[in-house]
Tab-separated table of C-alpha atoms and ligand atoms in Angstrom:
chain	number	residue	atom	x	y	z
D	1	MET	CA	91.160	60.179	13.450
D	2	TYR	CA	90.964	62.419	10.100
D	3	ARG	CA	87.363	61.836	8.637
D	4	LEU	CA	86.783	61.978	5.035
D	5	VAL	CA	83.237	61.440	2.952
D	6	VAL	CA	84.353	59.974	-0.432
D	7	LEU	CA	81.991	61.032	-3.426
D	8	ALA	CA	82.385	58.438	-6.673
D	9	SER	CA	79.745	58.553	-9.456
D	10	GLY	CA	81.609	54.956	-11.252
D	11	ARG	CA	83.329	52.163	-10.795
D	12	GLY	CA	85.052	53.486	-7.306
D	13	SER	CA	89.083	52.482	-8.362
D	14	ASN	CA	90.359	55.308	-6.200
D	15	PHE	CA	87.950	54.986	-3.625
D	16	GLN	CA	89.001	51.032	-3.335
D	17	ALA	CA	93.003	52.374	-3.425
D	18	ILE	CA	92.387	54.712	-0.266
D	19	LEU	CA	90.670	51.993	1.445
D	20	LYS	CA	93.727	49.591	0.833
D	21	ALA	CA	95.896	52.439	1.773
D	22	ILE	CA	94.160	53.048	5.252
D	23	ASP	CA	93.965	48.604	5.649
D	24	ALA	CA	97.901	49.041	4.901
D	25	GLY	CA	98.076	51.951	7.468
D	26	GLN	CA	99.703	54.029	4.862
D	27	LEU	CA	96.784	56.254	5.552
D	28	THR	CA	96.008	57.216	8.894
D	29	ALA	CA	91.960	58.162	8.106
D	30	GLN	CA	88.834	56.683	8.366
D	31	VAL	CA	85.833	56.885	5.549
D	32	GLU	CA	82.884	57.800	7.421
D	33	ALA	CA	80.368	57.522	3.997
D	34	LEU	CA	80.385	57.359	0.175
D	35	VAL	CA	78.138	59.333	-1.312
D	36	SER	CA	77.258	58.964	-5.174
D	37	ASP	CA	75.089	60.936	-7.527
D	38	GLN	CA	74.400	56.499	-9.435
D	39	PRO	CA	72.558	54.692	-7.821
D	40	GLN	CA	73.566	52.074	-9.864
D	41	ALA	CA	77.580	53.275	-8.850
D	42	LYS	CA	80.092	49.755	-8.263
D	43	ALA	CA	81.403	52.718	-5.517
D	44	LEU	CA	78.323	51.934	-3.502
D	45	GLU	CA	78.060	48.291	-3.744
D	46	LEU	CA	82.078	48.603	-2.162
D	47	ALA	CA	81.203	50.821	0.449
D	48	ARG	CA	78.530	48.678	1.871
D	49	GLU	CA	80.363	45.512	1.701
D	50	ARG	CA	83.023	47.097	3.968
D	51	GLY	CA	80.059	48.281	6.420
D	52	ILE	CA	80.570	52.092	5.282
D	53	PRO	CA	77.761	54.111	5.160
D	54	ALA	CA	76.565	54.392	1.334
D	55	ARG	CA	74.287	56.859	0.225
D	56	TRP	CA	72.186	57.794	-3.045
D	57	VAL	CA	71.603	61.564	-3.828
D	58	ASP	CA	69.214	61.728	-6.919
D	59	PRO	CA	70.237	64.709	-8.981
D	60	LYS	CA	66.708	65.044	-9.689
D	61	ALA	CA	65.053	65.561	-6.533
D	62	GLY	CA	66.184	68.882	-5.670
D	63	PRO	CA	68.962	71.582	-6.045
D	64	LEU	CA	71.860	68.546	-5.466
D	65	SER	CA	73.898	71.503	-3.254
D	66	GLN	CA	71.399	71.249	-0.984
D	67	SER	CA	71.043	67.456	-1.085
D	68	LEU	CA	74.517	66.598	-0.712
D	69	LEU	CA	75.216	69.254	2.182
D	70	GLU	CA	71.984	67.054	4.292
D	71	GLU	CA	74.138	63.855	3.274
D	72	ILE	CA	77.667	65.178	4.081
D	73	LEU	CA	77.316	67.116	7.185
D	74	PRO	CA	76.436	64.991	9.641
D	75	PHE	CA	79.329	63.277	8.886
D	76	GLN	CA	81.153	66.017	10.101
D	77	PRO	CA	83.967	65.435	7.510
D	78	ASP	CA	87.633	67.045	7.402
D	79	CYS	CA	88.162	66.686	4.103
D	80	VAL	CA	85.556	65.705	0.950
D	81	VAL	CA	87.409	63.478	-1.681
D	82	LEU	CA	85.706	63.324	-5.042
D	83	ALA	CA	86.500	60.225	-6.756
D	84	GLY	CA	85.104	59.835	-10.047
D	85	PHE	CA	82.413	62.460	-9.039
D	86	MET	CA	81.144	63.626	-12.759
D	87	ARG	CA	79.166	66.974	-11.780
D	88	MET	CA	80.280	70.260	-11.172
D	89	LEU	CA	80.081	71.540	-7.798
D	90	GLN	CA	78.653	74.396	-6.851
D	91	PRO	CA	79.419	77.523	-4.768
D	92	VAL	CA	76.860	77.437	-2.091
D	93	PHE	CA	78.042	73.394	-1.512
D	94	ILE	CA	81.677	74.901	-1.546
D	95	GLN	CA	81.395	77.210	0.775
D	96	GLY	CA	78.550	75.168	2.825
D	97	VAL	CA	80.696	71.804	3.310
D	98	GLY	CA	83.362	73.926	5.591
D	99	CYS	CA	86.183	71.832	4.529
D	100	PRO	CA	89.000	71.428	1.793
D	101	ILE	CA	87.784	69.552	-0.512
D	102	VAL	CA	90.070	67.476	-3.040
D	103	ASN	CA	90.017	65.696	-6.337
D	104	ILE	CA	91.712	63.471	-8.893
D	105	HIS	CA	92.161	64.269	-12.541
D	106	PRO	CA	93.753	62.336	-15.000
D	107	SER	CA	95.820	64.375	-16.613
D	108	LEU	CA	98.558	67.274	-16.135
D	109	LEU	CA	96.547	70.006	-15.202
D	110	PRO	CA	96.070	73.135	-16.677
D	111	ALA	CA	96.182	70.638	-19.960
D	112	PHE	CA	92.866	68.795	-20.645
D	113	PRO	CA	90.905	69.738	-18.478
D	114	GLY	CA	87.238	68.426	-18.393
D	115	LEU	CA	85.414	64.645	-19.700
D	116	GLN	CA	88.173	62.650	-21.459
D	117	ALA	CA	91.292	64.112	-20.474
D	118	GLN	CA	92.872	60.596	-21.673
D	119	ALA	CA	91.548	60.871	-24.563
D	120	GLN	CA	92.473	64.830	-24.846
D	121	ALA	CA	95.725	64.073	-24.311
D	122	VAL	CA	96.302	61.133	-27.023
D	123	ASP	CA	94.966	63.333	-29.792
D	124	TYR	CA	96.366	66.639	-29.195
D	125	GLY	CA	99.726	64.159	-29.592
D	126	VAL	CA	101.148	64.816	-25.626
D	127	ARG	CA	104.265	63.380	-25.268
D	128	PHE	CA	104.042	62.875	-21.415
D	129	SER	CA	100.165	62.740	-19.581
D	130	GLY	CA	99.496	62.252	-15.694
D	131	CYS	CA	97.235	63.206	-13.445
D	132	THR	CA	96.789	65.861	-10.647
D	133	VAL	CA	95.649	66.002	-7.445
D	134	HIS	CA	94.286	69.481	-6.501
D	135	PHE	CA	91.730	71.657	-4.332
D	136	VAL	CA	88.270	72.405	-6.149
D	137	ASP	CA	87.574	75.714	-5.998
D	138	GLU	CA	84.210	77.106	-8.302
D	139	GLY	CA	85.852	76.347	-12.073
D	140	LEU	CA	86.561	73.331	-14.062
D	141	ASP	CA	89.443	71.489	-12.349
D	142	SER	CA	91.136	75.163	-12.174
D	143	GLY	CA	91.542	74.872	-8.018
D	144	ALA	CA	95.574	74.816	-6.917
D	145	ILE	CA	97.646	71.342	-7.357
D	146	ILE	CA	98.771	69.757	-4.615
D	147	ALA	CA	100.272	67.088	-6.788
D	148	GLN	CA	101.453	65.364	-9.796
D	149	ARG	CA	102.794	62.116	-11.602
D	150	VAL	CA	103.485	62.357	-14.880
D	151	VAL	CA	103.539	59.270	-17.585
D	152	PRO	CA	105.232	58.560	-20.747
D	153	VAL	CA	102.317	58.938	-23.895
D	154	LEU	CA	103.372	56.388	-26.483
D	155	GLU	CA	103.469	56.494	-29.916
D	156	GLU	CA	101.029	53.031	-30.464
D	157	ASP	CA	98.520	54.276	-27.089
D	158	ASP	CA	94.856	54.471	-27.271
D	159	GLU	CA	92.454	56.159	-24.335
D	160	ALA	CA	92.702	52.920	-22.796
D	161	ALA	CA	96.323	52.586	-22.952
D	162	LEU	CA	97.102	55.543	-21.585
D	163	SER	CA	94.431	55.728	-19.261
D	164	GLN	CA	95.660	52.597	-17.723
D	165	ARG	CA	98.890	53.612	-17.533
D	166	ILE	CA	97.383	56.864	-15.826
D	167	LEU	CA	95.297	54.615	-12.988
D	168	LYS	CA	97.764	52.801	-11.512
D	169	GLU	CA	99.644	56.330	-10.556
D	170	GLU	CA	96.302	57.881	-9.485
D	171	HIS	CA	95.978	54.990	-6.958
D	172	ALA	CA	99.585	55.255	-5.610
D	173	LEU	CA	98.986	59.027	-5.328
D	174	TYR	CA	96.027	60.015	-4.313
D	175	PRO	CA	96.414	58.265	-0.957
D	176	GLN	CA	99.586	59.873	-0.430
D	177	VAL	CA	98.331	63.237	-0.950
D	178	LEU	CA	95.434	62.110	2.210
D	179	GLN	CA	97.991	61.233	3.793
D	180	TRP	CA	99.875	64.720	4.016
D	181	LEU	CA	96.612	66.027	4.484
D	182	ALA	CA	95.407	63.922	7.085
D	183	GLN	CA	98.899	65.229	8.872
D	184	GLY	CA	98.648	68.168	8.454
D	185	ARG	CA	101.608	69.070	5.938
D	186	VAL	CA	99.627	70.766	3.201
D	187	HIS	CA	100.097	74.212	3.463
D	188	CYS	CA	98.169	76.538	0.724
D	189	GLN	CA	98.586	80.494	0.002
D	190	GLY	CA	96.271	81.211	-3.116
D	191	ARG	CA	97.625	78.636	-5.940
D	192	LYS	CA	101.309	78.193	-4.321
D	193	VAL	CA	100.885	74.153	-2.451
D	194	SER	CA	103.441	73.117	-0.189
D	195	ILE	CA	103.829	70.315	1.572
D	196	LEU	CA	105.484	71.020	4.891
D	197	SER	CA	108.279	68.165	5.729
B	1	LIG	C1	89.357	58.451	-12.525
B	1	LIG	O1	90.202	58.632	-13.501
B	1	LIG	C2	89.974	60.272	-12.142
B	1	LIG	O2	90.848	60.676	-12.195
B	1	LIG	C3	88.614	60.982	-12.812
B	1	LIG	O3	87.962	59.862	-12.382
B	1	LIG	C4	87.885	58.167	-12.859
B	1	LIG	C5	87.236	58.194	-11.581
B	1	LIG	O4	87.937	56.051	-12.059
B	1	LIG	N1	88.313	62.171	-11.992
B	1	LIG	P1	87.313	55.060	-10.387
B	1	LIG	O5	85.998	54.968	-10.761
B	1	LIG	O6	88.311	56.497	-9.826
B	1	LIG	O7	87.958	53.851	-10.718
């Protein structure tokens, strides 16, 4: 079974969508652990409720990369999944983890990387936005793009309304991409990613 370790800092709705897809048989993978940098993260609670090992890593306790690797490596992940993990990962972590790391971002990258991507899109006045699943590299939301979904930005949208519309697509897109990865269908050559049929 394809082994996932999920990293989340907050409410964990993407984590929940992944679990739902597993339950529904749409994602043939197993979540081995949920790791958070926030002791109060709702995602930790969700994991505990399901009997999934839930670990809090204290960012103040020492070098975060080291602590994360110590928690994650024993679970032998095939893929590390960032689901609202609000910290930049350092090269020593990315190289040390030894498997692909993927992230979901609420914009059509490379537009609006970083924090409050939905507010950035509303403020900029774009007519379309969406979400992106990408491999994680050492930059800010800069790794090779695996898949995107597009939503319209309506004139009356504020940050909350747009976030809601995008989130719905995130919950469909992330499990789908993880299933492609689990099936070994994601082929990556530099920045060029193709999904094999
Ligand atoms: C999502 O919007 C995701 O795109 C971004 O952080 C948010 C996490 O939401 N990286 P949730 O914790 O999965 O509900």
